[in-house]
Each structure stands twice: as structure tokens, then as C-alpha cells.
Coordinates of C-alpha atoms in Angstrom, one line a residue:
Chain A
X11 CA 7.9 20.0 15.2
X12 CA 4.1 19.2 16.5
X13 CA 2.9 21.7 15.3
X14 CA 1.6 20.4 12.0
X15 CA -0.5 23.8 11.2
X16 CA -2.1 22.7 8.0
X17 CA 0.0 20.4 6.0
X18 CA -2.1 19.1 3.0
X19 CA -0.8 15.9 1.4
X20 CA -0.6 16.0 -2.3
X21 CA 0.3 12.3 -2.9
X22 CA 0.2 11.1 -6.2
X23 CA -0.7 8.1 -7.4
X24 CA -1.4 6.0 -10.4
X25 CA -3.4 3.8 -10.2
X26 CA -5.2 2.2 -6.6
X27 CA -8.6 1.4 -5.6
X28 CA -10.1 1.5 -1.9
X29 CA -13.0 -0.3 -0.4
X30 CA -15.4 -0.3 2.1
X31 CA -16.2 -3.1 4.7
X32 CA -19.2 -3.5 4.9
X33 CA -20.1 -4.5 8.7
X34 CA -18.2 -1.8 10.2
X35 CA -16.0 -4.2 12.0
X36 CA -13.3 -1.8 14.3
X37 CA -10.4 -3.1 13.8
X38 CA -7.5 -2.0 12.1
X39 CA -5.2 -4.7 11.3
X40 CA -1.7 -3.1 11.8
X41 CA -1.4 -2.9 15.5
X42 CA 2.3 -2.3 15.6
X43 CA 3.7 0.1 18.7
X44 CA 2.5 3.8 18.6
X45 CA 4.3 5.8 16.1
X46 CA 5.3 9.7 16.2
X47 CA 2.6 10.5 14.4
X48 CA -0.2 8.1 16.0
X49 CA 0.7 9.7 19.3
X50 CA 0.9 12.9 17.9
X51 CA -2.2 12.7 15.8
X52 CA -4.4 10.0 17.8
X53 CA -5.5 6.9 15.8
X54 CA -8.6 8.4 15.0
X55 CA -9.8 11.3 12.8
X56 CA -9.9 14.3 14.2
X57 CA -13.4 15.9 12.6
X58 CA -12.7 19.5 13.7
X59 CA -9.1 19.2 12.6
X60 CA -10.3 17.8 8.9
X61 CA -12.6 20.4 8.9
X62 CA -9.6 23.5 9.4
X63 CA -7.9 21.6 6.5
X64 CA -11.0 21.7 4.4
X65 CA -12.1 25.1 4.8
X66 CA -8.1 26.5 4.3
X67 CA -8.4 24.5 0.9
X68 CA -11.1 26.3 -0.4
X69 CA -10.1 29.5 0.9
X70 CA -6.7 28.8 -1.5
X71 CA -9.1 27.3 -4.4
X72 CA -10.8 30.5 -3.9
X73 CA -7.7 32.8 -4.2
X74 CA -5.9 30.3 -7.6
X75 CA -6.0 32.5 -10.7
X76 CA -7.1 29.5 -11.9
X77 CA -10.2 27.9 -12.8
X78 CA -10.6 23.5 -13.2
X79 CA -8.1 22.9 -9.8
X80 CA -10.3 20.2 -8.5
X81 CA -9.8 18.8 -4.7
X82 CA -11.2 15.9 -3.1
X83 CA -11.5 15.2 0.5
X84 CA -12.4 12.3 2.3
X85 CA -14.4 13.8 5.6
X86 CA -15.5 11.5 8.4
X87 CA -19.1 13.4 10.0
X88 CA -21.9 11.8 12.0
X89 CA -23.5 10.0 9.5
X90 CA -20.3 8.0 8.7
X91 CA -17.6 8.5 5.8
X92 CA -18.1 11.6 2.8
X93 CA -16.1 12.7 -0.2
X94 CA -16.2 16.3 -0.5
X95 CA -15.5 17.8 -4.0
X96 CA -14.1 21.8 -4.5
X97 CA -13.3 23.3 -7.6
X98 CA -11.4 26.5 -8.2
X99 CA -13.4 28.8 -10.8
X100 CA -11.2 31.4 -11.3
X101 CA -9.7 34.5 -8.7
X102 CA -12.7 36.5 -6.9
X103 CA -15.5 33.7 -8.1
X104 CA -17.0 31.5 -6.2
X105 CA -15.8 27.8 -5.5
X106 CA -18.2 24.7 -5.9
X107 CA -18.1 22.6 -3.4
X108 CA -20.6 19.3 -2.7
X109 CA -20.6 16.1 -1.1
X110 CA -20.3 14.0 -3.7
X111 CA -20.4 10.6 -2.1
X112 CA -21.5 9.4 2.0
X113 CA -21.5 6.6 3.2
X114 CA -22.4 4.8 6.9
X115 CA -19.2 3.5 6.8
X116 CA -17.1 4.0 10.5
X117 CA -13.4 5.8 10.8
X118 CA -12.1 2.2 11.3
X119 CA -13.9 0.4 8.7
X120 CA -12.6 2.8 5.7
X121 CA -9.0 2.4 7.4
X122 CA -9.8 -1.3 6.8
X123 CA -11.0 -0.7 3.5
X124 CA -8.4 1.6 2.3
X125 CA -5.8 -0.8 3.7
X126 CA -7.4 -4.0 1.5
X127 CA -7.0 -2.3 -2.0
X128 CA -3.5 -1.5 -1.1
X129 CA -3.8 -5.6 -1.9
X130 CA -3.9 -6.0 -5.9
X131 CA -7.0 -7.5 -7.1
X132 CA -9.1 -7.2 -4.8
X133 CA -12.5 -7.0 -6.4
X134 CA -14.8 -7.2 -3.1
X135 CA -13.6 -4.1 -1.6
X136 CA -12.7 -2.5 -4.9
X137 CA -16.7 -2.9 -5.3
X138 CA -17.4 -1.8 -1.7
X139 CA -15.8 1.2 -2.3
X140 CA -17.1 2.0 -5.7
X141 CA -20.5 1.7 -4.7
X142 CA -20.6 3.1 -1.9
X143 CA -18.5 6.4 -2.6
X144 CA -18.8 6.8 -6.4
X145 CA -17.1 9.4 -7.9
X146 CA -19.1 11.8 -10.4
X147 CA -17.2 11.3 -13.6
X148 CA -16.6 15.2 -14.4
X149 CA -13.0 16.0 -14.4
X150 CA -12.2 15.5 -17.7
X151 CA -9.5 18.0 -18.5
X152 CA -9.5 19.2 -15.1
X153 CA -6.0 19.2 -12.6
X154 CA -7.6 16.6 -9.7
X155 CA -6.0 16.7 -6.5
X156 CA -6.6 14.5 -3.8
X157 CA -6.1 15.7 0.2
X158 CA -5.6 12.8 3.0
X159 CA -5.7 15.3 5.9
X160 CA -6.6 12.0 8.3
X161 CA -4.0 9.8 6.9
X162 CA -6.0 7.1 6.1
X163 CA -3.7 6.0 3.1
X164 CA -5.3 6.4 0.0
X165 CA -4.1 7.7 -2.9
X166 CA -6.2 8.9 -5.8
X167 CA -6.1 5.5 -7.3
X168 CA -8.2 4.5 -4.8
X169 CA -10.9 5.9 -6.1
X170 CA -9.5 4.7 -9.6
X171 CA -8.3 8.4 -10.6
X172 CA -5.0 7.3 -12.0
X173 CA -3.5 10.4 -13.0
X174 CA -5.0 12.7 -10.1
X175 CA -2.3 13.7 -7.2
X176 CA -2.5 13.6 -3.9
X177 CA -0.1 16.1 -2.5
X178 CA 0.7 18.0 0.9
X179 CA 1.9 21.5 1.0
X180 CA 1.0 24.7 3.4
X181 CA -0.1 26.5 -0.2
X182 CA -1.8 24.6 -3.0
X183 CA -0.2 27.4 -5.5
X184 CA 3.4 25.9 -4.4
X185 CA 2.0 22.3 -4.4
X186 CA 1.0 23.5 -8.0
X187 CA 4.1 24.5 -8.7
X188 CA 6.0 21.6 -8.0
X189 CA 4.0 19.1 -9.7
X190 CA 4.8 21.1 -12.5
X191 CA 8.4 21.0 -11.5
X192 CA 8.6 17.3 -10.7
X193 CA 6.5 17.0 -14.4
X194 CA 9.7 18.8 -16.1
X195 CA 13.1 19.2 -14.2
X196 CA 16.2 16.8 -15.9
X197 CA 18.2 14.7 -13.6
X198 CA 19.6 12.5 -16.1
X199 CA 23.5 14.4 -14.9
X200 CA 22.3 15.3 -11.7
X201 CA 23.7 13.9 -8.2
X202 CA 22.3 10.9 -6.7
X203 CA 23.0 9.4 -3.1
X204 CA 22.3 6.2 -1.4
X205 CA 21.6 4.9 1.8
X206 CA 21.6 1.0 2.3
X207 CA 21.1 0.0 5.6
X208 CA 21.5 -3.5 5.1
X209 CA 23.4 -5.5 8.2
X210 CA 26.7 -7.0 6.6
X211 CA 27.8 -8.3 9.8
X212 CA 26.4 -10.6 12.8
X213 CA 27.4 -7.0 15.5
X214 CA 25.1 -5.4 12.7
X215 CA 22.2 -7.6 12.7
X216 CA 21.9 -7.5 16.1
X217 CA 21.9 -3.8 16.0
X218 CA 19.6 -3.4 13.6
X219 CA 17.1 -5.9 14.4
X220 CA 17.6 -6.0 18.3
X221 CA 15.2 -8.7 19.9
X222 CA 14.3 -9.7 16.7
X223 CA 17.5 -11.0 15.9
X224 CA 16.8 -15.3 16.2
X225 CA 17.3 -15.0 12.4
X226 CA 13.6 -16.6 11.9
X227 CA 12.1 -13.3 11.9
X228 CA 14.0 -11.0 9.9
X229 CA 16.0 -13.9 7.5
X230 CA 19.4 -14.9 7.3
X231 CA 22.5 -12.4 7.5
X232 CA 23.2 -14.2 4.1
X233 CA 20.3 -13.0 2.4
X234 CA 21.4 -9.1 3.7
X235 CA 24.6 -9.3 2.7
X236 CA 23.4 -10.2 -0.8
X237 CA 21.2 -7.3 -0.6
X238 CA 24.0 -5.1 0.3
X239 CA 25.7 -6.3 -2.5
X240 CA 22.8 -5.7 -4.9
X241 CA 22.6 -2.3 -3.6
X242 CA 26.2 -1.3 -4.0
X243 CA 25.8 -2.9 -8.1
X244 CA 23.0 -1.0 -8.5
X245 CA 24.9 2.4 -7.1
X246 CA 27.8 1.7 -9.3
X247 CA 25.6 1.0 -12.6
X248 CA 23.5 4.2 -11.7
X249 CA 26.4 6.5 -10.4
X250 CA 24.9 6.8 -6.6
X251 CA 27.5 8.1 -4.0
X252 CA 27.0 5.1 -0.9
X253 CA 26.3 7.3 1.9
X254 CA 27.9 6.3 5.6
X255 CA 27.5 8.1 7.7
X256 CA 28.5 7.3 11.5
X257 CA 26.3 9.6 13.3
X258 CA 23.0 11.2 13.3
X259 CA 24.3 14.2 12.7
X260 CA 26.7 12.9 10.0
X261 CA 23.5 11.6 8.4
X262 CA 21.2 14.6 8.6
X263 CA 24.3 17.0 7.3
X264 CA 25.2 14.5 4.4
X265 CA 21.3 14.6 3.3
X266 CA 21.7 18.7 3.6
X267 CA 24.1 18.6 1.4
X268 CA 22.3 16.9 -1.6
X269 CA 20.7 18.3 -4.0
X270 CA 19.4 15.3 -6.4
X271 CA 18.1 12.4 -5.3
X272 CA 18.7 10.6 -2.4
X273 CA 17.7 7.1 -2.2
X274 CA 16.9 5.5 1.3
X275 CA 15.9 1.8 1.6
X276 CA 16.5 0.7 5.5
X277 CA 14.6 -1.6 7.8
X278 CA 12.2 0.8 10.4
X279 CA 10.9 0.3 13.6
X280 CA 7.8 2.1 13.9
X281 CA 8.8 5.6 13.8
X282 CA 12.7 5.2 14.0
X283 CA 14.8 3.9 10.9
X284 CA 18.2 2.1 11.7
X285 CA 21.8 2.5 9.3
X286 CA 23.4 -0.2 10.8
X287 CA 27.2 0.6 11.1
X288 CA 30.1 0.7 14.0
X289 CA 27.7 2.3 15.9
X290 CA 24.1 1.9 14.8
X291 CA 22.2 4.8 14.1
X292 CA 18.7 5.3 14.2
X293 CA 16.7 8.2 12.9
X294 CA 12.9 9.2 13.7
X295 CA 10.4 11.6 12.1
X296 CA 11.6 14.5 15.1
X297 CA 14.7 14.3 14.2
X298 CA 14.2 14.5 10.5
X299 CA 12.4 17.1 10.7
X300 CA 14.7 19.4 12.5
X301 CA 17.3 19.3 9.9
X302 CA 17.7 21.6 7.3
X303 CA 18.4 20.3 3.4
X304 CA 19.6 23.4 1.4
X305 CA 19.7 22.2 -1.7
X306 CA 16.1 20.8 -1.5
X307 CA 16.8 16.8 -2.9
X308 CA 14.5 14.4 -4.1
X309 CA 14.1 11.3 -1.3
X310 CA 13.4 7.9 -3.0
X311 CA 12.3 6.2 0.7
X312 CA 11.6 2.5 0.8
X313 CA 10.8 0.7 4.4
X314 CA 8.3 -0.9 6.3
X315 CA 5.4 1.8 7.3
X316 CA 2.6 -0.4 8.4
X317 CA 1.1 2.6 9.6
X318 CA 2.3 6.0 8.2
X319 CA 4.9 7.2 11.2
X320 CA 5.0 10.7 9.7
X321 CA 8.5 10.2 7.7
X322 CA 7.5 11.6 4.4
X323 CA 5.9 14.7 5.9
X324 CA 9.4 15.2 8.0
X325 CA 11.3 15.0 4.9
X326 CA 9.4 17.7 3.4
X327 CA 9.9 19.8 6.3
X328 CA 13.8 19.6 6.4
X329 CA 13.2 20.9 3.1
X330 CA 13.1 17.6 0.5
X331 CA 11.7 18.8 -3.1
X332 CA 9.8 15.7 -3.0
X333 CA 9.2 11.9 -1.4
X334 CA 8.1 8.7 -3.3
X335 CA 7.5 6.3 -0.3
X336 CA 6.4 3.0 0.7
X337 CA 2.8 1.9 2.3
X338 CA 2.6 -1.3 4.2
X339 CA 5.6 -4.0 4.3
X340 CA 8.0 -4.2 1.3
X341 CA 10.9 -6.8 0.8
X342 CA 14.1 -5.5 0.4
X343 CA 14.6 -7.3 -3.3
X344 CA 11.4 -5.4 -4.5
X345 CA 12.5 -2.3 -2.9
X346 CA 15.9 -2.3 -4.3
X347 CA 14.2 -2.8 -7.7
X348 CA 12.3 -0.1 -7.5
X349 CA 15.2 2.1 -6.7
X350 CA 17.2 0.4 -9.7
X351 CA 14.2 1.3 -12.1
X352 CA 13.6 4.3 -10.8
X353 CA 17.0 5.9 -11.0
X354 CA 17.5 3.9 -14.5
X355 CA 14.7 6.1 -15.7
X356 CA 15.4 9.4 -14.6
X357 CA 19.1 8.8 -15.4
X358 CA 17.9 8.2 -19.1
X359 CA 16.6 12.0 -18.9
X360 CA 12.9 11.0 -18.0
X361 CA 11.4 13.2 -15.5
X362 CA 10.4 12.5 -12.1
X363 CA 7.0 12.4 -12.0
X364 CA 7.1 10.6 -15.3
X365 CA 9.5 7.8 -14.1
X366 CA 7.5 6.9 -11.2
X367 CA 4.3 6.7 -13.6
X368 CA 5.8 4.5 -15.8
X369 CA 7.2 2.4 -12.7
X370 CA 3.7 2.4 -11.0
X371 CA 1.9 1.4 -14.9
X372 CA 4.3 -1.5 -14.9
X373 CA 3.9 -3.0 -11.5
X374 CA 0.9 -3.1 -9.7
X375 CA 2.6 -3.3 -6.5
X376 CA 4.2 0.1 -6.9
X377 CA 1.0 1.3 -8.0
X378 CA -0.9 0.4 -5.2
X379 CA 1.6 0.8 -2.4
X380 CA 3.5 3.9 -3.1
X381 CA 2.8 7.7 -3.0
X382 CA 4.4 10.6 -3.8
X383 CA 4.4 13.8 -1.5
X384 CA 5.0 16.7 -2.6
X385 CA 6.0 19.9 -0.6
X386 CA 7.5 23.5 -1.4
X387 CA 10.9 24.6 -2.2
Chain B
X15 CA -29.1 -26.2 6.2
X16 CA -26.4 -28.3 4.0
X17 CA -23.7 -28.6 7.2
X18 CA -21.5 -27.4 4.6
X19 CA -22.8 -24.4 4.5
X20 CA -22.3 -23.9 8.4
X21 CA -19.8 -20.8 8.6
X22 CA -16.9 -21.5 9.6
X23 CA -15.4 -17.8 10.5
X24 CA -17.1 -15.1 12.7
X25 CA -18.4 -12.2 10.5
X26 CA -14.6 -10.3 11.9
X27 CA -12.7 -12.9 11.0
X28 CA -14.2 -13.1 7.2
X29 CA -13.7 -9.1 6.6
X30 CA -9.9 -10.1 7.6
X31 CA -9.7 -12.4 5.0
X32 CA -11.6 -10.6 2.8
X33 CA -9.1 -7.8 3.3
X34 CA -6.2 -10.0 2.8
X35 CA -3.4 -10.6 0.3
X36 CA -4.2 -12.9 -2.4
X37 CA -0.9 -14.8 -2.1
X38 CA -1.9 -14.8 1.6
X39 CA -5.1 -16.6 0.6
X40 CA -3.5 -19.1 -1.4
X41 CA -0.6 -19.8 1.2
X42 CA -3.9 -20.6 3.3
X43 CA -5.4 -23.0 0.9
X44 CA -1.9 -24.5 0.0
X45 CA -2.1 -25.2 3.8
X46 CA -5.3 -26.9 3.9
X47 CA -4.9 -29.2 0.6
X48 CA -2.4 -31.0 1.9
X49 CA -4.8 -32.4 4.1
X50 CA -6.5 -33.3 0.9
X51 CA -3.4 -35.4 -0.7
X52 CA -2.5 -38.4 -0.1
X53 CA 0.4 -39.0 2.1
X54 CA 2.4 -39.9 -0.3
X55 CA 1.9 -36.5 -2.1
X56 CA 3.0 -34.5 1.3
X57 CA 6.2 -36.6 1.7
X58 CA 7.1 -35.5 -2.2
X59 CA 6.2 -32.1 -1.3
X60 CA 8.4 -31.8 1.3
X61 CA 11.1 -34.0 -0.5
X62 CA 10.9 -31.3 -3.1
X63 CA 11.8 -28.7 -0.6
X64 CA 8.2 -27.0 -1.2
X65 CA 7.6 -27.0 2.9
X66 CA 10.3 -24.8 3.5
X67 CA 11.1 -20.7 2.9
X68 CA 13.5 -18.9 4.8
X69 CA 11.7 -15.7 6.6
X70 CA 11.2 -12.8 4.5
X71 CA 14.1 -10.2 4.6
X72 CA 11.5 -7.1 5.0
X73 CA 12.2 -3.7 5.1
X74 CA 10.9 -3.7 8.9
X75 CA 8.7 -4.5 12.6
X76 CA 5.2 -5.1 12.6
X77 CA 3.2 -7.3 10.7
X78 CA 4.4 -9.0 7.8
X79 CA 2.5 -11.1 4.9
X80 CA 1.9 -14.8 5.6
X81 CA 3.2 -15.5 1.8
X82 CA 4.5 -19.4 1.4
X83 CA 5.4 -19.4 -2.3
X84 CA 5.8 -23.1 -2.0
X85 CA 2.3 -23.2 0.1
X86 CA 0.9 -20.7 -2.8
X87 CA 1.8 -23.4 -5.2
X88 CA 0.4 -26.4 -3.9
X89 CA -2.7 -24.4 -3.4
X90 CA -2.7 -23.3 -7.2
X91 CA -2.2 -26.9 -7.7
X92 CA -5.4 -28.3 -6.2
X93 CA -7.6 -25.8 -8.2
X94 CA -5.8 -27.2 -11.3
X95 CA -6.6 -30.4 -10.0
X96 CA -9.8 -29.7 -9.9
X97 CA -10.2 -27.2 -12.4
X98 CA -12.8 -29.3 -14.7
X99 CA -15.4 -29.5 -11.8
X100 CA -15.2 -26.1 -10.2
X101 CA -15.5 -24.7 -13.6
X102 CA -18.7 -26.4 -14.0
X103 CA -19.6 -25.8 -10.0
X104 CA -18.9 -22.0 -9.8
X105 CA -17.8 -20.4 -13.7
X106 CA -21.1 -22.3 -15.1
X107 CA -23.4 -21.6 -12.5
X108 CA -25.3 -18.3 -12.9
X109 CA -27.2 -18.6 -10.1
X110 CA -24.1 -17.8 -8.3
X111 CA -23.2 -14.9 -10.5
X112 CA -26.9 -13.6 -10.1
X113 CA -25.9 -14.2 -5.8
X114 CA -22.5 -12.4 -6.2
X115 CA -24.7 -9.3 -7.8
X116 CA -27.1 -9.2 -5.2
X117 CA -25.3 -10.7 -2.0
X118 CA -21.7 -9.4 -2.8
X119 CA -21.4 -6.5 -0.6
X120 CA -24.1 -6.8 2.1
X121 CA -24.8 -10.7 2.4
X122 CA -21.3 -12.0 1.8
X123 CA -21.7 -14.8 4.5
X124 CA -24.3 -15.9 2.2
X125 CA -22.5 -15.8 -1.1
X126 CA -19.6 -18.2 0.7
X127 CA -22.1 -20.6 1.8
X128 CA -23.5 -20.6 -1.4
X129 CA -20.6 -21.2 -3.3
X130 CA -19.3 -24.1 -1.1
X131 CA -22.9 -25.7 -1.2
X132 CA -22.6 -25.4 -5.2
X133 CA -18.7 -26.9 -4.9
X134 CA -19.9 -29.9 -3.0
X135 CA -22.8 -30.9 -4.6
X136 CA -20.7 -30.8 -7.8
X137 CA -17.3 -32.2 -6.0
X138 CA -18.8 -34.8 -3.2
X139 CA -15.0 -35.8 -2.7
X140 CA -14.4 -32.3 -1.1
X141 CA -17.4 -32.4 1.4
X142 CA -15.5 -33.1 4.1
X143 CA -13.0 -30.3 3.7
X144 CA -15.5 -27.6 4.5
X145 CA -12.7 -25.5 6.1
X146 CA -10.9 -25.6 2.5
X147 CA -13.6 -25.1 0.9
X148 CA -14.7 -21.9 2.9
X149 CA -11.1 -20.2 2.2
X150 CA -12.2 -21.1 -1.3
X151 CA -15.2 -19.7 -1.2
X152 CA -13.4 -16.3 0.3
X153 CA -10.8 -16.3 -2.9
X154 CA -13.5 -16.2 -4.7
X155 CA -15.7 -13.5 -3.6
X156 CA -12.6 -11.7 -3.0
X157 CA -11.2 -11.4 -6.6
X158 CA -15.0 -11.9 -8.1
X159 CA -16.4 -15.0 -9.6
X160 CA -15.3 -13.9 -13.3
X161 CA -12.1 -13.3 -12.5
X162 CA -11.4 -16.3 -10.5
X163 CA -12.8 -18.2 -13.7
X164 CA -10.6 -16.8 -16.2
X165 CA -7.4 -17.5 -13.8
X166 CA -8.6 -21.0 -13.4
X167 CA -9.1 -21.3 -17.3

């Protein structure tokens, strides 16, 4: 499952801006334990790697029957941090391609950067950003995809392109294709799953939160149960099958066999997710990834990803249509809204893409802490 | 040099704060007024059960938000206390808009020094909370002087 080969992120997102610090200070807040995919990847860009990525985007731009697909890439080099733009112009032409904004800024002081506008208002970085990588104001009319092939967290709101997409697939043509498909398909009759891995029990908590389990870190069993039973309203109202399961593989198989939308809010550990039961179960990226889900569902993920552990990309490669996730901490009340929301919205016929815009226009937290990846199938 | 416009954070520590939540920021402050009140206001606080907030039931390890919502609110409570004067000290003062245009991004230090020298010559009663007064200061620059005016108004 390490080899990545050349997965391009196609997040989307509404509305989130990212800023520059301005002194270049090296240090990236979210020091948690090394995740799959910071020991897979390395904490810091990879230049040549970013570069493959680049040039296998414009070789696809190149090939697109069609003209306007605009891409954006954000492309550390020795002079600090550019923005590359490529534009399709039509099968057999040409693409354009410049570097539309550079800056001095280091690797770890745009991971800072992009990190502080995750933080509403935040008009000091928000400015940082804007001045230092302004975006030419030319895509009117134009489909504006965003690539984050060094995971540094942005989403096209960060570079206040509201309705651009950021979006990873091995082909832009499928990535295309799905954000049409996410733009149109009907669940409001379709199959939805849940999994709440909420501790119900003392044996629970101390599974699921292990050393962490003095109650002054996590809060009070109380408080979890509540959430459990907020979760279990919110399935009822919504029609969501509670999933169970009691082993890993009884988890991966019961995913495999969706083929709607699967909503996941569970407390992570870096790169390994805990459903607390009889026996706890925990899940990580690798393991994920392995599986195989048929019937291609939709994953609603909410849970802790201080730094991105590579979950979202592993869903895609068991074979999820699509994955709205997380950034950051998130609260299990706001996360469980969300997930209410969300599934009131497509149940009332609205599509998927569409849901999670309105969801992300309402709240600003949503808009600047969640993504949407994209993937074939 | 006004002492009050000593800094008070290393150039790291003021990109962390910069870089921070807002309800961080006024958890922070919330912090630092009580030291403000009067004794008498910090026993009612905690009388009123604003002191105390179970931990956060997140979603997972690692670093988590320092959000207070009862700390947020006395914070939110001094600059209404205060509101009148710091409206005059930082939403009437141009010269600190023209500082924010031309300081803002490279010279921040400079813009938070110059914003707590404007608070305390306007507020003398706050000199001696230059620590406050620097968090301030970073609240400010943070959200941008116009929009910390219109959420004080």
C-alpha cells in the first residue's frame, strides 16, 4: 500500500484562506507521534516528488478534450514557496502553465500558515497569504482545481477560491467525472450506515482512550454516553443502520458491503481509529487500504487529524466514491452535527456535493476545516 | 522606549499566537483580567461556576484547543468594560491604522508595541498589565484593527 504512484488530491472546499508567516519560524505546531503517512512521506516536501505530480498533471491537462480545466499547485523550489497555474486548452494544443505567485516563504512556515487560516478570522495570516501569493483573478467561468500533492492542508479556500475543488485521483478525467457525479447522484432513498465509536462503558473508555483515561483529558464517560445517545437519535431520525462490528475484519467487510454513505465519527490516535466494543478495535490507514468496498460508498469521516495520517486517501483506495473529512481537532457535539446536517440534506434529495456546500456556507468551521476527496469508481 | 512597549514574547512565540484560535486568544486574556478585578469580582466568578469546564470530549490525541468558554467570557467582559476608551485608544487612532498598513506583515512586533503604547497612554489604569495588554495587542493584529472595532462596537 506504499506505493502511492501519483495520487492527486482533489479536495474541495468552500470557502478557506491560508497565510504566510512571515519570519520563517520552523515549527510546526502539531507535534503529535509519527503517523502512517509522516513516516511514509517524511514531514517535509519532497521537491522531486511534487515535481512527478506536476508534470503527470499537465501531461493529463494536455490529453482533456477539454479546454478551461484549470490546476493549481502549490510547489516548494529554492527560492521558497510558488503557486503554479496549468490550464487545459483543448486535446493536441498546448497547455499554459506559469508561476503565478513565489514567495521566500520556507516548507515549515506555509505549514504554519496554512494551519492558522484553518482558524476563522484570522485576518494577519489571511493578509500574509494574499500578499504574498496572490492569485491572478482569471478563472471566471473556468473548472479550478486545486492539487496538495505535499499535504500541506489547504483547500482552495485558502486561497479564497470558494467554489474550486481540490481533488485526488490517478486520472484527472475520472476526478472530472466524479465531481460531476457527486454534483448530480440522488441519495435521498439510498442506504446510509453509521459508526459511533463513542465509549458507553468505564471497560470502554479505557480501551479507547488507554493512558489517557484519568478522565481530565478526554471528559467524563457521562458526556460519551450522551454522545452515543445523540448519535443513535440522529441514526433513527435519518434512517442510518448503527454499524458493530466486533472485529477488524467485521468492520472492513460491513463497509464493503455499503453502497451509500457511511458515516464514521470515532476518536483517533494518530494513524489508528478505535470502535470501542467487547473487544476494542482499532483500524489504521494500511489496513483501510487493503480492503475492498464493491459498492463504492460515500464516507462522511469526522476525528481528530492534527496532521493528515493518510485516512482519506486509504478510503479511496478500498474503493470509497468519495470522503468529506475533518482537519485539525473537532468535538464530538460538532461532529455529530455535521453528520445530522449533512445526512438531513442529502436525505431531502440534495446532492452531495451540494449538501456539503451549503453545510460549509453556513458554518465557518466546516468551511475551513473540512475537505472533500474525491477518487474513481 | 515606553517600558510598555518592551516585548514581552520572543518573535516564535508571537507567530504562535498570531497563528492561534481566536477563542484561544480570549481564554488567554480571560486569564490575565482577573488579575485586573478586584478580588471580590474573582470570588463571584468562581461562585458563578465561570472557573470551571469539564475537558473537551474531542474526537482524538494530540493537541487540543485551550478554549475556556467561561475564561472567553470574562475576557469579552473586560473589553466591554473598557470598550469606551479602547475605542478612542485603537478604533480612533489612525496613526495605528496607517502602522497596521505599513507594519502588519513584516514589522508586527512593532504594530503590538504600538498599539499597547496607544492603550496606555489612553487607559493609565492598565499600565501595569503590560502582559494583558500585549495578548491584546495580538487579538488585535490578528483579526485586524477594523474588525476588532466593529466587534467591540
Amino acid at each position: 500500500m506504499h506505493n502511492r504512484g501519483i495520487l492527486i488530491f482533489l479536495t474541495w472546499r468552500l470557502a478557506l484562506t491560508v497565510l504566510i508567516a512571515a519570519d520563517g519560524t520552523p515549527q510546526f505546531s502539531s507535534q503529535a507521534n509519527p503517523t502512517c503517512a509522516a513516516l511514509l512521506r517524511g514531514l517535509a516536501s519532497n521537491p522531486k516528488e511534487t515535481q512527478l505530480r506536476v508534470d503527470q498533471v499537465k501531461s493529463q491537462l494536455a490529453a482533456l478534450a477539454d479546454p478551461d480545466i484549470v490546476v493549481y499547485a502549490a510547489v516548494p523550489n529554492e527560492t521558497g514557496m510558488g503557486i503554479l497555474r496549468m490550464e487545459s486548452t483543448g486535446k493536441g494544443k498546448d497547455i499554459m502553465s506559469e508561476t503565478v505567485g513565489q514567495s521566500p516563504m520556507t516548507d515549515a512556515t506555509f505549514r504554519r500558515a496554512i494551519a492558522a487560516v484553518r482558524q476563522p478570522n484570522n485576518f494577519y495570516y489571511h493578509r500574509i497569504l494574499r500578499d504574498e501569493l496572490p492569485l491572478p483573478n482569471k478563472d471566471q467561468g473556468k473548472l479550478v482545481l486545486f492539487m496538495d500533492a505535499d499535504r500541506y492542508g489547504f483547500t482552495p479556500e485558502t486561497f479564497e477560491y470558494p467554489d474550486a475543488v481540490l481533488l485526488g485521483s490517478e486520472k484527472l478525467e475520472t476526478a472530472l467525472h466524479n465531481i460531476k457525479r457527486l454534483e448530480t447522484e440522488d441519495h435521498a432513498k439510498g442506504s446510509f450506515a453509521g459508526i459511533f465509536g463513542f465509549p458507553r462503558t468505564s471497560e470502554e473508555y479505557l480501551k479507547v482512550f488507554g493512558s489517557q483515561s484519568d478522565g481530565q483529558t478526554f471528559g467524563p464517560l457521562d458526556t460519551w454516553i450522551d454522545h452515543f445517545h445523540t448519535a443513535t437519535d440522529t441514526a433513527a431520525r435519518r434512517d442510518v443502520q448503527v454499524l458493530s462490528p466486533s472485529s477488524k475484519d467485521e468492520a472492513l467487510k460491513m463497509f464493503g458491503e455499503q453502497d451509500g454513505i457511511i458515516a464514521i465519527v470515532i476518536h483517533a490516535d494518530g494513524a489508528e481509529m478505535r470502535i470501542p466494543g467487547k473487544k476494542a478495535i482499532t483500524l489504521t490507514p494500511s489496513d483501510i487500504a487493503k480492503a475492498h468496498f464493491a459498492k463504492s460508498p460515500f464516507i462522511f469521516l469526522r476525528m481528530c487529524q492534527p496532521t493528515d495520517s493518510g485516512f482519506g486517501e486509504a478510503f479511496l483506495k478500498a474503493g470509497a466514491s468519495g470522503v468529506w473529512m475533518n482537519r485539525d481537532t473537532i468535538e464530538a457535539s460538532d461532529a455529530l452535527k455535521e453528520a445530522d446536517e449533512f445526512m438531513r440534506l442529502v436525505r431531502s434529495g440534495l446532492p452531495i456535493r451540494q449538501a456539503i456546500k451549503q453545510i460549509m456556507q453556513k458554518n465557518p468551521n466546516s468551511r475551513l476545516r473540512t475537505l472533500l476527496l474525491a477518487e474513481q469508481h | 522606549m515606553n517600558q510598555h512597549s518592551k516585548a514581552c514574547f520572543t518573535a516564535e512565540q508571537l507567530q504562535e499566537f498570531l497563528a492561534a484560535d481566536e477563542g484561544e486568544l480570549y481564554s488567554m486574556l480571560g486569564t490575565l483580567a482577573i488579575a485586573s478585578g478586584t478580588p471580590i469580582d474573582l470570588l463571584e466568578a468562581g461562585r458563578a461556576g465561570k472557573l470551571y469546564q469539564a475537558p473537551p470530549t474531542v474526537l482524538g490525541s494530540g493537541q487540543r484547543p485551550f478554549k475556556h468558554s467561561g475564561l472567553e467570557q470574562l475576557g469579552k467582559a473586560f473589553l466591554a468594560k473598557w470598550a469606551t476608551q479602547l475605542r478612542k485608544a485603537i478604533c480612533e487612532n489612525d496613526h495605528l491604522l496607517k502602522e497596521e498598513k505599513a507594519r502588519g506583515k513584516r514589522e508586527v512586533d512593532v504594530l503590538i508595541a504600538t498599539i499597547v503604547a496607544s492603550i496606555t497612554s489612553n487607559i493609565p489604569e492598565l499600565q501595569q498589565f503590560s502582559v494583558l495588554l500585549n495578548v491584546l495587542a495580538v487579538i488585535i493584529v490578528r483579526s485586524g484593527v477594523n474588525a476588532f472595532c466593529q466587534d467591540l462596537s
